Short mmCIF file of C-alpha atoms and ligand atoms in Angstrom, two decimals:
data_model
loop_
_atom_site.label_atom_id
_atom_site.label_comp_id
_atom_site.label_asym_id
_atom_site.label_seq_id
_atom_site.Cartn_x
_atom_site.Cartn_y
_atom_site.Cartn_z
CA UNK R 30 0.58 -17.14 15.62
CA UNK R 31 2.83 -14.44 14.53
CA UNK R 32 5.00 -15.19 11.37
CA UNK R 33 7.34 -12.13 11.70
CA UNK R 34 7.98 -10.26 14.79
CA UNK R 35 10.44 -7.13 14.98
CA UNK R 36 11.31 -5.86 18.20
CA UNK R 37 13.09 -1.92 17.81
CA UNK R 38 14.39 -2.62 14.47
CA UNK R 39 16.80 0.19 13.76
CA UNK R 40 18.52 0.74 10.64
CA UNK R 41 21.41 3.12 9.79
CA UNK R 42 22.79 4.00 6.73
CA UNK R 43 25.93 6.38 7.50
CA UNK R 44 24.95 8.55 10.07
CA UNK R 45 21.38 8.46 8.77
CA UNK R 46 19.01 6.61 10.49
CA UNK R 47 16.07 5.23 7.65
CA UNK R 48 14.38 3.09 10.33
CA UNK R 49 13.83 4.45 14.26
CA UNK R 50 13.00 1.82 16.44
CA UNK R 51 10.23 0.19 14.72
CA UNK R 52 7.95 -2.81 16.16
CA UNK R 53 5.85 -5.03 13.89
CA UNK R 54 4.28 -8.21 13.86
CA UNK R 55 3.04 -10.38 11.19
CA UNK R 56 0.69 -12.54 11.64
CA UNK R 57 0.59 -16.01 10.10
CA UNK R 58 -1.15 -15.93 6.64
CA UNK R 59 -2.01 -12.26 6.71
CA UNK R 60 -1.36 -10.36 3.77
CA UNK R 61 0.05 -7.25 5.15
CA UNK R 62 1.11 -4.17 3.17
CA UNK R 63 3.55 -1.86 3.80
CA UNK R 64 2.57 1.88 2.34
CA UNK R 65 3.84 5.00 2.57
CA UNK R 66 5.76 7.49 0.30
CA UNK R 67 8.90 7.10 -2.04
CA UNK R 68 11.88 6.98 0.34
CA UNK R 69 9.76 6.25 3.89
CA UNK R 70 11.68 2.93 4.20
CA UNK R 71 9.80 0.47 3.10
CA UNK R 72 12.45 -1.48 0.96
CA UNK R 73 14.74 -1.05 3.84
CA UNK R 74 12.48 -2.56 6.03
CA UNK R 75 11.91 -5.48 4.16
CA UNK R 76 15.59 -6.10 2.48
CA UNK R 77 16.29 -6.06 6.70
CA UNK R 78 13.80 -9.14 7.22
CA UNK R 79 14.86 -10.47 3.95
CA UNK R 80 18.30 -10.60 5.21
CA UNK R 81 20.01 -8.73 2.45
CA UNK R 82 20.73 -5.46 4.63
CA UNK R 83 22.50 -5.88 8.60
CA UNK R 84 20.54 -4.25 10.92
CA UNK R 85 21.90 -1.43 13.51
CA UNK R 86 19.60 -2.35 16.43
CA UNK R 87 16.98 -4.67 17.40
CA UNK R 88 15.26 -7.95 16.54
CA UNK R 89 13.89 -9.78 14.10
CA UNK R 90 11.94 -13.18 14.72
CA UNK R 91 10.69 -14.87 11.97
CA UNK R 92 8.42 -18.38 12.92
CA UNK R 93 9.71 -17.67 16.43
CA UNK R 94 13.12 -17.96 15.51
CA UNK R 95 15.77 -14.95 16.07
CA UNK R 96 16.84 -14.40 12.31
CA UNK R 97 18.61 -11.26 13.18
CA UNK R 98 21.69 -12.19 11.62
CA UNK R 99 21.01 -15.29 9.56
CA UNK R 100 21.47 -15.31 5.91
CA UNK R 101 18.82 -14.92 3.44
CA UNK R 102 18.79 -18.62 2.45
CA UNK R 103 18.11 -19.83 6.06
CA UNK R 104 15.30 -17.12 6.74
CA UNK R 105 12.79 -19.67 4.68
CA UNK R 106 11.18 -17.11 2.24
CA UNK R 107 10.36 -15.97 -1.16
CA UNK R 108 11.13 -12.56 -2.28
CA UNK R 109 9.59 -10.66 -5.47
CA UNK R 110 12.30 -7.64 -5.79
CA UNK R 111 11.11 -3.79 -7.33
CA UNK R 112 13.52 -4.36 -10.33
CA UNK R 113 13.41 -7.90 -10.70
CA UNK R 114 15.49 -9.18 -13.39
CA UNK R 115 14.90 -12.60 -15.47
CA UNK R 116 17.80 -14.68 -17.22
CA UNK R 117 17.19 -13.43 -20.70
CA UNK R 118 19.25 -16.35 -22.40
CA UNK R 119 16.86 -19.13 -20.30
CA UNK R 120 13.67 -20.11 -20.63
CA UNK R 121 10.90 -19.64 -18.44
CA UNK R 122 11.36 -23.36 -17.50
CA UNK R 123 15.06 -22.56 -16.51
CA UNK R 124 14.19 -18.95 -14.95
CA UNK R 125 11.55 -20.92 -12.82
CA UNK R 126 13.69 -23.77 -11.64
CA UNK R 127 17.09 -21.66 -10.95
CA UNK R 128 16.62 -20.71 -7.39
CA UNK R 129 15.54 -24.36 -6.92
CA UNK R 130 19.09 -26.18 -8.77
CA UNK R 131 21.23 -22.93 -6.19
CA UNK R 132 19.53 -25.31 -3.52
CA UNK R 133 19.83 -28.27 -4.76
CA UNK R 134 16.70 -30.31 -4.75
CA UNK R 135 16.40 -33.50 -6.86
CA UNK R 136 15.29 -33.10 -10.59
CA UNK R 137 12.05 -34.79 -9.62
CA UNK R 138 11.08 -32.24 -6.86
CA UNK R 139 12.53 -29.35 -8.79
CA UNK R 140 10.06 -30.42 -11.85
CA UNK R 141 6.78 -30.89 -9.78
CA UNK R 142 7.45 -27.19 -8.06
CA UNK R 143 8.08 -26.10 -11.48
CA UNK R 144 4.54 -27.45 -12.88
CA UNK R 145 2.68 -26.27 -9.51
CA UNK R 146 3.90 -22.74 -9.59
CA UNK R 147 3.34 -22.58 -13.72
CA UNK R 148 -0.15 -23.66 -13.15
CA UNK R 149 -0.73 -21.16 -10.32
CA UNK R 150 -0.22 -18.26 -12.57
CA UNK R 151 -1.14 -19.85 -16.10
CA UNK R 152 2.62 -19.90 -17.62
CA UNK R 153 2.09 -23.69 -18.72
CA UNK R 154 1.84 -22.78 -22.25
CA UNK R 155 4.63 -20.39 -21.70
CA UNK R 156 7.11 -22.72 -20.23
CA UNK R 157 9.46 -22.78 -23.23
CA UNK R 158 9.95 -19.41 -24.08
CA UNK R 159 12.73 -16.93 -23.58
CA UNK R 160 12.04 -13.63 -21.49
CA UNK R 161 11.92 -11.93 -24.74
CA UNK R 162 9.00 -13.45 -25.71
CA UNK R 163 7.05 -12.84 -23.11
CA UNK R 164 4.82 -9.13 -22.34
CA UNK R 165 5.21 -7.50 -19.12
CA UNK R 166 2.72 -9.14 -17.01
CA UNK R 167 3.95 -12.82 -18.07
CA UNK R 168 7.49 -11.56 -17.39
CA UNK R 169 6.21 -10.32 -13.96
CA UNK R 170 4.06 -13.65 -13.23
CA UNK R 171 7.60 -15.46 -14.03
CA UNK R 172 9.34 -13.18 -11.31
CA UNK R 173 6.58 -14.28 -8.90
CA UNK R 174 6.28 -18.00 -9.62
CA UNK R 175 10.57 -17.56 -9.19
CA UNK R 176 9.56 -16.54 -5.47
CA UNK R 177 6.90 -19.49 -5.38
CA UNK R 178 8.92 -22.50 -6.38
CA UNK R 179 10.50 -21.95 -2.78
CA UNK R 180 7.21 -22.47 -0.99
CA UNK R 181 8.09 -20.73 1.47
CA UNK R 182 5.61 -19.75 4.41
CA UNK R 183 6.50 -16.39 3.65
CA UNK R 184 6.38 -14.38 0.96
CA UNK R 185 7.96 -10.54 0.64
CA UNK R 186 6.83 -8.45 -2.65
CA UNK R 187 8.71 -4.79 -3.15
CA UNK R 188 6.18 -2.95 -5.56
CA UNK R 189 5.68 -6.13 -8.13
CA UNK R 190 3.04 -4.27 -9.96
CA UNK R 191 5.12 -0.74 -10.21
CA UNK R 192 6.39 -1.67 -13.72
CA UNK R 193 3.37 -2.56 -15.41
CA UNK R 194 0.83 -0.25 -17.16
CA UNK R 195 -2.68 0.86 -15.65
CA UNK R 196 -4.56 -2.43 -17.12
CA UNK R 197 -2.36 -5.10 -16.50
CA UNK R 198 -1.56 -3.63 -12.80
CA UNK R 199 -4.96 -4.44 -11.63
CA UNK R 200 -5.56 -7.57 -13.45
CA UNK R 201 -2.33 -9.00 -11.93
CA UNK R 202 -3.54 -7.32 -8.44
CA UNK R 203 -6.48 -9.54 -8.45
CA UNK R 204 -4.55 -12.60 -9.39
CA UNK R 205 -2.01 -11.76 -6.20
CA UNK R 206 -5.16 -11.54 -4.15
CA UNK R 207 -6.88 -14.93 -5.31
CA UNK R 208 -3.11 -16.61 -5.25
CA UNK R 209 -3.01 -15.47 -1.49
CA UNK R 210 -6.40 -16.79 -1.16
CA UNK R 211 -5.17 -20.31 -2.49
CA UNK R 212 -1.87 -20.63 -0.59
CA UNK R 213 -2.79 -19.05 2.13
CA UNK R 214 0.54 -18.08 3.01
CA UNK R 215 1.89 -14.74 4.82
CA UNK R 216 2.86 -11.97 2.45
CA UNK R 217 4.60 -8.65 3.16
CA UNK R 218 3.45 -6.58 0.42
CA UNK R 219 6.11 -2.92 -0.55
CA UNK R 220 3.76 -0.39 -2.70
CA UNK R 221 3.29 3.83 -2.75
CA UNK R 222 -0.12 2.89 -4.07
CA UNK R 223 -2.76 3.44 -1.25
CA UNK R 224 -5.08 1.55 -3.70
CA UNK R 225 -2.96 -1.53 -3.84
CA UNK R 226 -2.61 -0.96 -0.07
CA UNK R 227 -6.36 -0.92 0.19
CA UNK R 228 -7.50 -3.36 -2.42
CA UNK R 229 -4.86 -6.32 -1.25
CA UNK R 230 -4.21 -5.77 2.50
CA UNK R 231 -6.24 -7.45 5.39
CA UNK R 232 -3.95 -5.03 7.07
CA UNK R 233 -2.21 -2.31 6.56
CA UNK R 234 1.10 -0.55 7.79
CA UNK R 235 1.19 3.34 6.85
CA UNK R 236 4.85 4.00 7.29
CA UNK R 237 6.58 7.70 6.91
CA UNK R 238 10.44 8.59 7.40
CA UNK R 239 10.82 5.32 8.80
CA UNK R 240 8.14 5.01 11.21
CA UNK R 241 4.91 4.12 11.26
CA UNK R 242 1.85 6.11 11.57
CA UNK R 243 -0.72 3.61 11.87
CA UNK R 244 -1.78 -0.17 11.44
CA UNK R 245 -5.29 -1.16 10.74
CA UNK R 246 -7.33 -2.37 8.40
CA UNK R 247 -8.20 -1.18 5.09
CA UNK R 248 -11.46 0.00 6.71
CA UNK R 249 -9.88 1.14 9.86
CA UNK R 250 -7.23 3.33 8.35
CA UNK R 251 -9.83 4.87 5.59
CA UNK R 252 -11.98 5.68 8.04
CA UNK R 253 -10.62 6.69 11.42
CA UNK R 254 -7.12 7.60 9.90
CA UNK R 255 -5.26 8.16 13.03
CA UNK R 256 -3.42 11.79 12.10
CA UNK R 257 -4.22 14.43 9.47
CA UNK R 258 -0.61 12.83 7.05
CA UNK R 259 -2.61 9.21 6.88
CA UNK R 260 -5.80 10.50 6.33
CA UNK R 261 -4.25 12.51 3.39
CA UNK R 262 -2.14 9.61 1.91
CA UNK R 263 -5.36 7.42 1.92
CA UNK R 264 -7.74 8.32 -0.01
CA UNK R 265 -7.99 9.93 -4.11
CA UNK R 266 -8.89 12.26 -4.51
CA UNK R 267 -7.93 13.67 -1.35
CA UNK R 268 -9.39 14.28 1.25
CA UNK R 269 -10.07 18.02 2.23
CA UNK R 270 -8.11 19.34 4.66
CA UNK R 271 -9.75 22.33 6.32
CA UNK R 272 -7.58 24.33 8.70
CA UNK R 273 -9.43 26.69 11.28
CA UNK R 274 -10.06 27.39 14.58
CA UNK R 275 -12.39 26.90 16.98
CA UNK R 276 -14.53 30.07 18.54
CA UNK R 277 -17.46 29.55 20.94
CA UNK R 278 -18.11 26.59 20.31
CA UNK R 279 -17.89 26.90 16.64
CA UNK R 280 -15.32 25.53 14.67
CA UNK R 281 -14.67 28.19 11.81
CA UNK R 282 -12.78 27.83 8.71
CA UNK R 283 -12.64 31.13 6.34
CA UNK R 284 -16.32 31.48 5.85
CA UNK R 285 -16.94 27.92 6.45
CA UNK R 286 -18.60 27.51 10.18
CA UNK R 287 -20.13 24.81 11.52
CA UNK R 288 -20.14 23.01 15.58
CA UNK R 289 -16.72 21.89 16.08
CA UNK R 290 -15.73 18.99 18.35
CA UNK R 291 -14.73 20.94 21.58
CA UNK R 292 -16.16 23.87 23.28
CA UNK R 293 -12.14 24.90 23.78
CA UNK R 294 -10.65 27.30 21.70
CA UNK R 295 -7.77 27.27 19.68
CA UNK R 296 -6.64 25.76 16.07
CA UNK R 297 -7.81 22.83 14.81
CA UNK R 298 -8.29 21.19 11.42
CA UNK R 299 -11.01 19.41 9.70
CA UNK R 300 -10.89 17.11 7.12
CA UNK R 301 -13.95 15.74 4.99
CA UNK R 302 -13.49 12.94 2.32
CA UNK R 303 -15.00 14.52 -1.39
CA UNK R 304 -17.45 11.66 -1.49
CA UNK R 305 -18.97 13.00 1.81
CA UNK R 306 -19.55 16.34 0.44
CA UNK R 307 -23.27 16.89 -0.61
CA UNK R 308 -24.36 19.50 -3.01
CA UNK R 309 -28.21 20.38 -2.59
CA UNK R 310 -30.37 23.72 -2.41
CA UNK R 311 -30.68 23.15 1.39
CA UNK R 312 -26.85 22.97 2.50
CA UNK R 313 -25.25 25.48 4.65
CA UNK R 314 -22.10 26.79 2.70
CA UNK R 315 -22.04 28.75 -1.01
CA UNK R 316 -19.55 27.83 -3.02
CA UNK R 317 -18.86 28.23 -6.98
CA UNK R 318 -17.88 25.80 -9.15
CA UNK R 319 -14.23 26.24 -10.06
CA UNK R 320 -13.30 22.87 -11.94
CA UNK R 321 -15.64 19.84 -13.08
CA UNK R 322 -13.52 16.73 -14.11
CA UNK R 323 -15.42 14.00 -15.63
CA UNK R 324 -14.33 10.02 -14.91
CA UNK R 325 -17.57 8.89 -16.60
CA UNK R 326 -19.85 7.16 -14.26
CA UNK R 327 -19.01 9.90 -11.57
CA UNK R 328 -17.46 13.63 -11.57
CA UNK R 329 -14.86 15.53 -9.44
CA UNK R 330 -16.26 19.25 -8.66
CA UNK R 331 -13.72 21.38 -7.11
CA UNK R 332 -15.55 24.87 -5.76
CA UNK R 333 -14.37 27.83 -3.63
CA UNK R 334 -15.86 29.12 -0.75
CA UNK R 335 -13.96 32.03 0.03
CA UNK R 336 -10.21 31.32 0.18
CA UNK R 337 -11.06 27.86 0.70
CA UNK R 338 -10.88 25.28 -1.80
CA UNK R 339 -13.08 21.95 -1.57
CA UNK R 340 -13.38 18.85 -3.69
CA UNK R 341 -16.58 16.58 -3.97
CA UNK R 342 -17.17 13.05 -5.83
CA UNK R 343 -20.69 13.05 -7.35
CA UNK R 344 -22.18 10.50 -9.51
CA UNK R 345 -22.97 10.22 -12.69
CA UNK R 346 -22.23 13.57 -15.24
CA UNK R 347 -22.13 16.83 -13.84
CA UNK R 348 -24.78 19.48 -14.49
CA UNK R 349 -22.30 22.44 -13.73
CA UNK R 350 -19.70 24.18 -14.99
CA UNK R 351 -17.01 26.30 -14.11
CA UNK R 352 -18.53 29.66 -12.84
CA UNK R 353 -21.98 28.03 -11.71
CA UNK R 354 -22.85 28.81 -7.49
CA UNK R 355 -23.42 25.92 -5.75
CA UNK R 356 -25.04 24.73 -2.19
CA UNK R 357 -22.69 22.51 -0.57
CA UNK R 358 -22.05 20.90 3.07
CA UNK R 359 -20.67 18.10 4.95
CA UNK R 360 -21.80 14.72 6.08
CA UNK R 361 -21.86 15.69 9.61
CA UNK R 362 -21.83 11.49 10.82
CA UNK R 363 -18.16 11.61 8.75
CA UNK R 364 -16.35 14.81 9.71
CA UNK R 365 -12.31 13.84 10.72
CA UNK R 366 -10.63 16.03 13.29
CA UNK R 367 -7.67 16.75 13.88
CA UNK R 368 -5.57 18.70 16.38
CA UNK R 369 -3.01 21.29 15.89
CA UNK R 370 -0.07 18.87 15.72
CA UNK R 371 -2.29 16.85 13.41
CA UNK R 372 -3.43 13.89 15.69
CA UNK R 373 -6.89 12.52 15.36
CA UNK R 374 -10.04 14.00 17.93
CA UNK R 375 -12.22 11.74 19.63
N1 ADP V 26 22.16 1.10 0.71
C1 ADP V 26 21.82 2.34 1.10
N2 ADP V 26 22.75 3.24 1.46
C2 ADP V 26 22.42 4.49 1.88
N3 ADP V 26 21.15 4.94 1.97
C3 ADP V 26 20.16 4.09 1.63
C4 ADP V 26 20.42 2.75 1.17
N4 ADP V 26 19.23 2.15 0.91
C5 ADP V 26 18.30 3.07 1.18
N5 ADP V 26 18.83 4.23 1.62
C6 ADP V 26 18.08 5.44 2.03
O1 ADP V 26 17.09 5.03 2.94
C7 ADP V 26 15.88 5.74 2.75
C8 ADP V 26 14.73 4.77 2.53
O2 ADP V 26 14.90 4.14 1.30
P1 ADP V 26 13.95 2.98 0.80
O3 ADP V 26 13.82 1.96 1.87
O4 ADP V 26 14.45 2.52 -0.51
O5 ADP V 26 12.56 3.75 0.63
P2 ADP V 26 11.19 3.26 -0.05
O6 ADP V 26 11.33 1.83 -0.43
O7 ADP V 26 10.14 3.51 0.98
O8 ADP V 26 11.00 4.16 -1.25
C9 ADP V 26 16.12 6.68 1.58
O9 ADP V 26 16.42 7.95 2.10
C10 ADP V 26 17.32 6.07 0.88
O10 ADP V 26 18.06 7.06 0.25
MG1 MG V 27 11.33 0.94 -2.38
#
């Protein structure tokens, strides 16, 4: 059953249009994530479903219902906002139970929301405090439960983790994955982070200058990334992009050459993720080492072969060091290419 469904969504701010005729459907209790650069659309997108910005074109169904034009509080949803802002003179009691006493539910049903969305993220103990008192990630769980007291079947986050430092982002991204687990509710997920994208989606929506590029999952879009912009996006470090040509059958690349995809000639790219670039004695291509960066239980080596620069992800510590020659190829089962215009081949 689909949960969301937007039929040429178009979006205009002034004369400039942040959303072209965009289609997208949600399926029920997916956890879908929009990605894509700063400024692609994707808050626009989802302030449109929200109901907090009119729409220029199109339709949007939510439940099967044309919600087009209804106001936010009769779309049924919960909505974590990028700069969410608590009540700083209530307590997290209060800060929890205020969108609940703007709708008016009886104390008793406002109390046992309260309780079940304080136990979901572990703010029992925490239930009397002010704001204030709180660190970033409890002030960010408070936000959330704010969006869970509504139980909504549908939940829309707009980069909840963005404020929070390194640590804390990816211990609260595992608690948004096991919460999803638990409720089992839909969730439109906002984030510029392709590893939030691929860590939390079962599916994800690449978006750029307010379209979108390609839908898959996080497996899908890693590994068959449908044009040369995804398939840089996704992916850190990036992955090497390789433009050349093909000649007789060879695709060529500076001094790079290797068979290319098409016996046709003309200019194409290749791209090669740094994890399937092997080093050995036996591989094709010389290269020297130009830059080793250590991460501890692996190593980024960046070479150049020519005027070409390539990156590879080795494990453990490096043995080289800027200046060595190196042997180096490419995992010829997981070469990507591309066309001129930057569409995937084959
Ligand atoms: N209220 C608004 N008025 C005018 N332009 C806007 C408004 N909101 C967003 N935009 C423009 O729409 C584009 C997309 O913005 P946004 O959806 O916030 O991007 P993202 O969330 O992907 O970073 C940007 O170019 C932004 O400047
Ligand atoms: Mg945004």
């Amino acid at each position: 059953m689909s949960q969301v469904l937007i039929q040429d969504l178009n979006i205009r701010f002034g004369g400039n249009e942040v959303i072209q005729k965009l289609k997208l459907e949600v399926k029920a209790g997916e956890f879908l994530v929009l990605l894509g650069p700063s400024g692609c659309g994707k808050s626009t997108l989802l302030h449109s479903i929200a109901g907090l910005n009119p729409i220029s074109g199109g339709r949007i169904l939510i439940g099967g219902q044309d919600m087009s034009t209804a106001p936010p509080s009769e779309r049924g949803l919960g909505m974590v906002f990028q700069s969410y802002a608590l009540y700083p003179h209530m307590s997290v009691r209060d800060n929890l139970g205020f969108p609940l006493r703007m709708a008016g539910l009886p104390k008793d049903e406002k109390d046992r929301r309260i309780a079940k969305a304080a136990a979901m993220l572990q703010l029992e103990p925490l239930l009397e405090r002010r704001p204030a008192q709180l660190s970033g990630g409890q002030r960010q769980r408070v936000a959330i439960g704010r969006a869970l007291v509504r139980e909504a079947d549908l939940l829309l986050l707009d980069e909840p983790l963005s404020n929070l430092d390194a640590k804390l982002r990816t211990e609260l991204r595992r608690e948004l994955k096991q919460l999803h687990a638990r409720l089992g509710n839909t969730m439109i997920y906002v984030t510029h982070d392709q590893v939030e994208a691929m860590t939390l989606a079962t599916r994800i929506v690449v978006m750029y200058q307010g379209e979108i590029l390609q839908i898959g999952s996080p497996a899908e879009v890693y590994e068959r990334p449908s044009s040369l912009r995804v398939a840089s996006f996704v992916g850190s470090p990036s992955i090497n992009h390789l433009p050349g040509e093909m000649r007789a059958g060879q695709f060529c690349a500076g001094p790079l050459q290797l068979a290319g995809p098409s016996a046709k000639a003309g200019a194409i790219s290749l791209a090669v993720r740094p994890e399937d670039v092997l080093i050995g004695a036996d591989q094709p291509f010389a290269g020297v080492v130009d830059l080793v960066e250590p991460l501890g239980n692996q190593h980024l080596l960046w070479m150049s072969a020519g005027d070409r620069t390539v990156c590879a992800v080795l494990p453990g510590q490096a043995g080289l060091a800027a200046g060595d020659t190196v042997r180096f190829g490419f995992d010829s089962q997981r070469l990507h290419w591309f066309d001129e215009a930057g569409q995937r081949l084959g």
